[in-house]
CSV table of C-alpha atoms and ligand atoms in Angstrom, one decimal:
chain,number,residue,atom,x,y,z
A,1416,MET,CA,99.1,84.0,113.2
A,1417,THR,CA,97.1,80.6,113.9
A,1418,LYS,CA,98.8,77.7,115.3
A,1419,GLU,CA,98.2,76.1,112.2
A,1420,ILE,CA,99.1,78.6,110.1
A,1421,ALA,CA,103.1,78.4,111.7
A,1422,GLY,CA,103.1,74.9,111.5
A,1423,LEU,CA,102.2,75.1,107.7
A,1424,GLU,CA,105.1,77.4,107.2
A,1425,GLU,CA,107.5,75.4,109.1
A,1426,LYS,CA,106.3,72.4,107.4
A,1427,ILE,CA,107.1,73.9,104.1
A,1428,ALA,CA,110.4,75.5,104.6
A,1429,LYS,CA,111.6,72.2,106.3
A,1430,LEU,CA,110.9,70.9,103.0
A,1431,LYS,CA,111.7,73.3,100.9
A,1432,LYS,CA,115.6,73.1,102.0
A,1433,LYS,CA,115.4,69.2,102.2
A,1434,ARG,CA,114.4,69.3,98.6
A,1435,ASP,CA,116.8,72.4,97.2
A,1436,ALA,CA,113.8,74.3,96.2
A,1437,ILE,CA,113.4,78.3,96.1
A,1438,ILE,CA,109.6,79.8,96.2
A,1439,LEU,CA,108.9,82.3,93.8
A,1440,ALA,CA,106.0,84.0,93.7
A,1441,HIS,CA,104.5,86.7,91.1
A,1442,ASN,CA,103.0,90.0,92.9
A,1443,TYR,CA,99.3,88.8,92.8
A,1444,GLN,CA,99.7,85.9,94.5
A,1445,LEU,CA,97.2,85.9,97.8
A,1446,PRO,CA,99.2,87.4,100.9
A,1447,GLU,CA,99.6,84.0,102.5
A,1448,VAL,CA,101.9,82.8,99.3
A,1449,GLN,CA,103.9,86.0,99.3
A,1450,ASP,CA,105.1,85.3,102.7
A,1451,VAL,CA,106.4,81.8,102.0
A,1452,ALA,CA,108.3,82.4,98.7
A,1453,ASP,CA,112.0,83.5,98.4
A,1454,PHE,CA,111.2,86.2,95.9
A,1455,ARG,CA,108.6,88.3,94.5
A,1456,GLY,CA,108.1,89.6,91.4
A,1457,ASP,CA,107.2,90.9,88.0
A,1458,SER,CA,107.1,88.5,84.8
A,1459,LEU,CA,111.2,89.8,84.3
A,1460,GLU,CA,112.4,89.3,87.3
A,1461,LEU,CA,110.7,86.1,88.1
A,1462,SER,CA,112.4,84.1,85.0
A,1463,ARG,CA,115.8,86.4,85.7
A,1464,ILE,CA,115.5,84.9,89.1
A,1465,ALA,CA,114.8,81.4,87.8
A,1466,ALA,CA,117.7,81.5,85.4
A,1467,LYS,CA,120.2,82.7,88.1
A,1468,VAL,CA,119.4,80.8,91.2
A,1469,GLU,CA,121.1,77.4,91.8
A,1470,ASN,CA,118.2,75.4,92.7
A,1471,LYS,CA,117.3,72.3,91.9
A,1472,VAL,CA,113.9,72.9,92.4
A,1473,ILE,CA,111.7,75.9,91.5
A,1474,VAL,CA,108.2,76.4,93.1
A,1475,PHE,CA,106.6,78.3,90.7
A,1476,CYS,CA,103.6,80.4,92.1
A,1477,GLY,CA,101.8,82.1,89.5
A,1478,VAL,CA,100.6,81.5,86.0
A,1479,TYR,CA,101.8,78.6,83.5
A,1480,PHE,CA,102.8,80.5,80.8
A,1481,MET,CA,105.1,82.2,83.8
A,1482,ALA,CA,106.2,78.5,85.0
A,1483,GLU,CA,107.2,77.6,81.4
A,1484,THR,CA,109.3,80.5,80.6
A,1485,ALA,CA,111.5,79.5,83.7
A,1486,SER,CA,111.9,76.7,82.6
A,1487,ILE,CA,112.6,77.5,79.2
A,1488,LEU,CA,115.2,79.6,80.9
A,1489,SER,CA,116.6,76.8,83.2
A,1490,PRO,CA,116.1,73.3,81.5
A,1491,GLU,CA,118.1,71.8,84.0
A,1492,LYS,CA,116.0,72.9,86.7
A,1493,LEU,CA,112.8,70.8,87.9
A,1494,VAL,CA,110.0,73.6,87.7
A,1495,ILE,CA,106.7,72.7,89.7
A,1496,MET,CA,103.6,74.2,89.9
A,1497,PRO,CA,101.4,74.0,92.9
A,1498,ASP,CA,98.2,74.2,90.8
A,1499,ILE,CA,99.0,73.3,87.2
A,1500,GLN,CA,95.3,74.5,86.5
A,1501,ALA,CA,96.5,78.2,86.7
A,1502,GLY,CA,96.2,79.7,83.1
A,1503,CYS,CA,96.6,83.2,81.7
A,1504,PRO,CA,93.4,83.8,79.8
A,1505,MET,CA,94.6,86.6,77.7
A,1506,ALA,CA,97.8,84.0,76.7
A,1507,ASN,CA,94.9,81.5,75.7
A,1508,MET,CA,93.8,83.7,73.0
A,1509,LEU,CA,96.3,83.2,70.9
A,1510,ASN,CA,97.7,80.3,69.3
A,1511,ALA,CA,100.4,79.5,66.8
A,1512,GLU,CA,98.7,78.6,64.2
A,1513,GLU,CA,96.9,81.7,64.3
A,1514,LEU,CA,100.1,83.6,64.5
A,1515,LYS,CA,101.7,81.7,61.5
A,1516,LYS,CA,98.6,82.8,60.2
A,1517,LEU,CA,99.3,86.9,60.7
A,1518,LYS,CA,102.9,85.9,60.1
A,1519,LYS,CA,102.0,85.1,56.6
A,1520,GLU,CA,99.5,88.0,56.1
A,1521,HIS,CA,102.5,90.3,56.9
A,1522,PRO,CA,105.6,88.7,55.3
A,1523,ASN,CA,108.1,91.2,56.3
A,1524,ALA,CA,106.6,92.0,59.4
A,1525,VAL,CA,109.1,91.6,62.8
A,1526,VAL,CA,107.5,90.0,65.4
A,1527,VAL,CA,107.1,90.9,69.0
A,1528,GLY,CA,104.9,88.9,71.8
A,1529,TYR,CA,104.3,89.7,75.4
A,1530,VAL,CA,105.6,87.4,77.6
A,1531,ASN,CA,101.7,86.4,78.6
A,1532,THR,CA,102.3,83.6,75.3
A,1533,SER,CA,102.2,80.2,75.3
A,1534,ALA,CA,105.8,78.6,74.3
A,1535,GLU,CA,104.6,77.5,70.7
A,1536,VAL,CA,103.7,81.0,70.4
A,1537,LYS,CA,107.4,82.2,72.2
A,1538,ALA,CA,108.5,79.9,69.1
A,1539,GLU,CA,107.3,82.0,66.7
A,1540,LEU,CA,108.2,85.1,67.7
A,1541,ASP,CA,111.0,87.4,66.9
A,1542,TYR,CA,111.3,89.5,70.2
A,1543,CYS,CA,109.9,89.2,73.4
A,1544,CYS,CA,109.0,91.8,75.9
A,1545,THR,CA,107.4,91.8,79.0
A,1546,SER,CA,105.3,95.2,80.5
A,1547,THR,CA,108.4,96.7,81.8
A,1548,ASN,CA,110.5,96.5,78.8
A,1549,ALA,CA,107.8,96.9,75.8
A,1550,VAL,CA,108.9,100.1,74.5
A,1551,THR,CA,112.1,99.1,74.8
A,1552,VAL,CA,112.0,96.3,72.8
A,1553,VAL,CA,109.5,98.5,70.4
A,1554,ASN,CA,112.5,101.6,70.0
A,1555,ALA,CA,115.3,99.4,69.5
A,1556,LEU,CA,113.0,98.1,66.0
A,1557,LYS,CA,113.5,101.9,64.5
A,1558,ASP,CA,115.2,100.2,60.9
A,1559,LYS,CA,111.9,97.5,61.0
A,1560,GLU,CA,109.1,99.0,58.5
A,1561,GLU,CA,106.3,96.7,60.1
A,1562,ILE,CA,106.2,95.5,63.4
A,1563,ILE,CA,103.7,92.6,64.4
A,1564,PHE,CA,102.9,92.9,68.5
A,1565,VAL,CA,100.5,90.1,70.1
A,1566,PRO,CA,98.4,89.3,71.8
A,1567,ASP,CA,97.7,92.4,74.1
A,1568,LYS,CA,96.0,94.8,72.0
A,1569,TYR,CA,95.4,97.4,75.0
A,1570,LEU,CA,99.4,96.8,75.9
A,1571,GLY,CA,99.9,97.4,71.6
A,1572,ASP,CA,98.0,100.3,72.4
A,1573,TYR,CA,100.1,101.8,74.9
A,1574,VAL,CA,103.5,101.0,73.0
A,1575,SER,CA,102.3,102.2,69.9
A,1576,LYS,CA,101.5,105.7,71.9
A,1577,LYS,CA,104.7,105.8,73.8
A,1578,THR,CA,106.9,105.3,70.3
A,1579,GLY,CA,105.2,106.5,67.7
A,1580,ARG,CA,104.7,103.5,65.7
A,1581,LYS,CA,101.8,101.7,64.2
A,1582,LEU,CA,101.7,98.2,64.9
A,1583,ILE,CA,99.6,95.3,63.7
A,1584,THR,CA,97.8,94.4,67.0
A,1585,TRP,CA,95.9,91.0,67.5
A,1586,ASN,CA,92.6,90.7,69.4
A,1587,GLY,CA,93.7,90.0,73.2
A,1588,PHE,CA,93.1,91.4,76.4
A,1589,CYS,CA,93.4,90.7,80.0
A,1590,PRO,CA,89.9,90.0,80.8
A,1591,THR,CA,90.5,90.8,84.8
A,1592,HIS,CA,92.4,94.6,84.3
A,1593,ILE,CA,89.5,95.8,81.9
A,1594,LYS,CA,87.4,95.2,84.6
A,1595,ILE,CA,88.8,98.6,85.5
A,1596,LEU,CA,86.7,101.5,84.2
A,1597,PRO,CA,87.5,104.8,84.0
A,1598,GLU,CA,85.0,106.2,86.1
A,1599,ASP,CA,86.4,103.7,88.5
A,1600,VAL,CA,89.7,105.9,88.6
A,1601,LYS,CA,87.7,109.3,88.6
A,1602,ARG,CA,85.9,107.9,91.6
A,1603,GLU,CA,88.7,107.6,93.2
A,1604,LYS,CA,90.3,110.6,92.4
A,1605,LYS,CA,87.7,112.5,93.7
A,1606,PHE,CA,88.1,110.6,97.1
A,1607,HIS,CA,91.8,111.1,97.0
A,1608,PRO,CA,92.6,114.1,95.4
A,1609,PHE,CA,96.3,114.2,96.1
A,1610,ALA,CA,97.3,110.6,95.6
A,1611,LYS,CA,98.9,109.4,92.3
A,1612,VAL,CA,97.4,107.5,89.7
A,1613,ILE,CA,99.4,104.2,88.6
A,1614,VAL,CA,98.1,101.8,86.5
A,1615,HIS,CA,99.2,98.6,84.5
A,1616,PRO,CA,99.4,98.9,80.7
A,1617,GLU,CA,97.3,96.2,80.4
A,1618,CYS,CA,94.0,98.8,81.7
A,1619,LEU,CA,91.8,100.2,78.6
A,1620,PRO,CA,93.4,103.3,76.8
A,1621,GLN,CA,90.9,105.5,78.6
A,1622,VAL,CA,91.9,104.3,82.5
A,1623,VAL,CA,96.2,104.4,81.3
A,1624,GLY,CA,94.9,108.3,80.0
A,1625,LEU,CA,94.1,109.0,83.7
A,1626,ALA,CA,97.3,107.7,85.2
A,1627,ASP,CA,100.0,109.6,86.1
A,1628,ALA,CA,102.2,106.5,85.0
A,1629,ALA,CA,101.6,103.1,83.1
A,1630,LEU,CA,103.8,100.7,84.9
A,1631,SER,CA,104.6,96.9,85.3
A,1632,THR,CA,103.8,95.4,89.1
A,1633,SER,CA,107.3,95.8,90.2
A,1634,GLN,CA,107.5,99.4,89.0
A,1635,MET,CA,104.8,99.8,90.7
A,1636,SER,CA,106.4,99.1,94.0
A,1637,LYS,CA,109.4,100.8,92.9
A,1638,PHE,CA,107.5,104.2,91.6
A,1639,ALA,CA,105.6,104.1,95.7
A,1640,LYS,CA,109.0,103.3,97.1
A,1641,GLU,CA,110.4,106.2,95.4
A,1642,SER,CA,107.6,109.1,95.2
A,1643,GLU,CA,106.9,111.2,97.7
A,1644,ALA,CA,103.6,111.0,97.4
A,1645,THR,CA,102.0,109.4,100.2
A,1646,GLU,CA,98.7,108.0,98.4
A,1647,PHE,CA,98.3,106.2,95.2
A,1648,ILE,CA,95.4,104.8,93.7
A,1649,VAL,CA,96.2,101.6,92.4
A,1650,GLY,CA,95.0,100.3,88.5
A,1651,THR,CA,95.7,97.0,88.7
A,1652,GLU,CA,95.1,93.4,89.9
A,1653,ILE,CA,94.6,93.5,93.9
A,1654,GLY,CA,96.8,91.3,94.8
A,1655,LEU,CA,99.7,94.0,94.3
A,1656,ILE,CA,98.3,96.2,97.1
A,1657,TYR,CA,99.1,93.4,100.0
A,1658,ARG,CA,103.0,94.0,98.7
A,1659,LEU,CA,102.3,97.5,98.3
A,1660,LYS,CA,101.2,97.9,101.6
A,1661,LYS,CA,104.1,95.7,103.5
A,1662,ASP,CA,106.7,97.6,101.7
A,1663,ASN,CA,105.4,100.7,102.2
A,1664,PRO,CA,103.8,100.7,105.8
A,1665,ASN,CA,103.5,104.4,105.6
A,1666,LYS,CA,102.0,105.1,102.6
A,1667,GLU,CA,97.9,104.3,101.8
A,1668,PHE,CA,97.1,102.9,99.0
A,1669,TYR,CA,93.7,102.5,97.1
A,1670,PRO,CA,92.3,99.8,94.5
A,1671,ALA,CA,90.8,101.5,91.5
A,1672,SER,CA,88.8,98.7,91.6
A,1673,GLU,CA,88.0,95.4,93.7
A,1674,ARG,CA,86.2,93.6,90.6
A,1675,ALA,CA,90.3,93.5,89.4
A,1676,VAL,CA,91.0,90.1,90.9
A,1677,CYS,CA,92.5,87.2,88.9
A,1678,PRO,CA,91.1,84.2,89.9
A,1679,ASN,CA,93.7,81.8,88.3
A,1680,MET,CA,96.7,83.7,90.2
A,1681,LYS,CA,94.1,83.0,93.4
A,1682,ARG,CA,94.5,79.4,92.6
A,1683,THR,CA,97.7,78.8,94.8
A,1684,THR,CA,97.4,78.1,98.9
A,1685,GLN,CA,100.1,77.3,101.0
A,1686,GLU,CA,98.3,73.9,101.4
A,1687,LYS,CA,99.2,73.6,97.6
A,1688,ILE,CA,102.8,74.9,98.6
A,1689,LEU,CA,103.1,71.7,100.5
A,1690,TRP,CA,101.7,69.4,98.1
A,1691,ALA,CA,104.1,70.4,95.8
A,1692,LEU,CA,106.8,70.1,97.6
A,1693,GLU,CA,106.2,66.7,98.7
A,1694,GLU,CA,105.8,65.1,95.7
A,1695,LEU,CA,107.6,67.5,93.7
A,1696,LYS,CA,104.4,68.2,91.4
A,1697,GLU,CA,103.4,69.0,88.4
A,1698,GLU,CA,106.1,69.6,86.6
A,1699,VAL,CA,106.3,71.9,84.0
A,1700,LYS,CA,108.3,71.1,80.7
A,1701,VAL,CA,108.7,72.5,77.4
A,1702,SER,CA,110.0,69.8,74.3
A,1703,ASP,CA,113.5,71.0,73.6
A,1704,GLU,CA,112.1,71.7,69.8
A,1705,ILE,CA,110.1,74.5,70.8
A,1706,ARG,CA,112.2,75.2,74.1
A,1707,LEU,CA,115.5,76.5,71.6
A,1708,LYS,CA,113.3,78.6,69.1
A,1709,ALA,CA,111.4,80.7,72.2
A,1710,LYS,CA,114.6,80.8,74.5
A,1711,LYS,CA,116.1,83.1,70.9
A,1712,ALA,CA,113.0,85.4,71.4
A,1713,ILE,CA,113.8,86.0,74.8
A,1714,ASP,CA,117.3,86.1,74.7
A,1715,ARG,CA,116.8,89.4,72.0
A,1716,MET,CA,114.9,91.0,74.9
A,1717,LEU,CA,117.6,90.0,77.2
A,1718,GLU,CA,120.4,91.5,75.0
A,1719,ILE,CA,117.8,94.6,74.3
A,1720,ILE,CA,117.2,95.6,77.6
B,915,13P,P1,103.7,92.1,85.2
B,915,13P,O1,104.8,91.7,84.4
B,915,13P,O2,103.6,93.3,85.5
B,915,13P,O3,104.0,91.5,86.6
B,915,13P,O4,102.4,91.8,85.2
B,915,13P,C1,102.4,90.4,84.1
B,915,13P,C2,100.7,89.8,84.5
B,915,13P,O5,100.3,88.9,84.0
B,915,13P,C3,99.9,91.4,84.4
B,915,13P,O6,98.4,90.8,84.4
B,916,SF4,FE1,96.7,86.6,83.2
B,916,SF4,FE2,94.9,88.4,83.6
B,916,SF4,FE3,96.1,87.0,85.2
B,916,SF4,FE4,97.7,89.0,84.4
B,916,SF4,S1,96.0,89.4,85.4
B,916,SF4,S2,97.9,86.2,84.3
B,916,SF4,S3,97.4,88.8,82.2
B,916,SF4,S4,94.4,87.2,83.4
C-alpha cells in the first residue's frame, strides 16, 4: 500500500469516528471502497444493517435506490452518498405513473417489486423483494390469483420458473448482467471443466439455464465458502470477484465475462468517501408521505423471510 493510500484510509477512519458514521458498501464496489467499509453485503443485508446500527451517519457506497432504502428504514439517521449520481438504470426503467397504469390494467393483482426501484415505485407495491428472497415472497402469495412482478423481466422469468407461477412482468432488465452471454459461460466451462457455475438471477434465462445455482451476490459468497468445489465461474458484476477471492484465498474465481461492469457501482472512491464525511453530503432523503407507503412494502417482505 502506498503512503498516500494509507494516509487516505487513516483520515477516513478518524473522521468516521468523529462523525459517528458507518460505511456500508455493496459487493460490487471497487476494492478500495470495500477495504474501508465496515460492512459489505447484498441489497438485503445492507438495508438490514442500516436499520440496525446505532450510528448517526450512514455513508452508503452503492447505487441510489440502496441508499434510499436505508433512509426509508432509518429516517432518523443521516444517509449520505459519496457520489449521488450513482443510479441504477434498471430502477430507472419503471416510474410510479407507469406502475399505476399497469395496476389499473390488472386491478385484482397483488404487486411485488424488486428492491431495485425508486421510493415512489416502492410506495405503489404490496411487497418488496430482493434477489435473495424473490422466490420465497412469491411462494408466500399462494392464495393470490394474479401477481404483477416488476421491473426485472429476467428475475421475473427466474421466479416464475422456480415457483410455477405465471407473473405479469415489466420490460426492465440490468444492462450489465445482460452482457454475460451463454457462449461466455460455455467458453469458461471448457477452460475450467471442474468449476461450479454461479450466476445472478438478473442474467439472461439462457445463462441461468447453464448455471449450477442462481444466487444473490452474498449468497454466492456463502455458496463459495461452503462448497467443496475449489473453482467457480461467476456470472455477475465483476466487483464481486474481489470479495470472493479475499474471503476464499484458497479457491479460484473466474468471471464469466469481463464485460459485466456496472459503471454506476464504480463511481464511488476513497477520496469521495472522505469528502462525504468532511461535508456530510450528499444526503438521501424521502418525503414522509412516500416513505411510509414504501416502508409498508419492505416491512411485508421482512415479515415473510
Ligand atoms: P444483490 O442484492 O444480489 O446484491 O443485487 C443487487 C444488484 O443490483 C444486482 O445487480
Ligand atoms: Fe442496477 Fe445492474 Fe448496476 Fe445492479 S448491476 S445496480 S441492477 S445496473
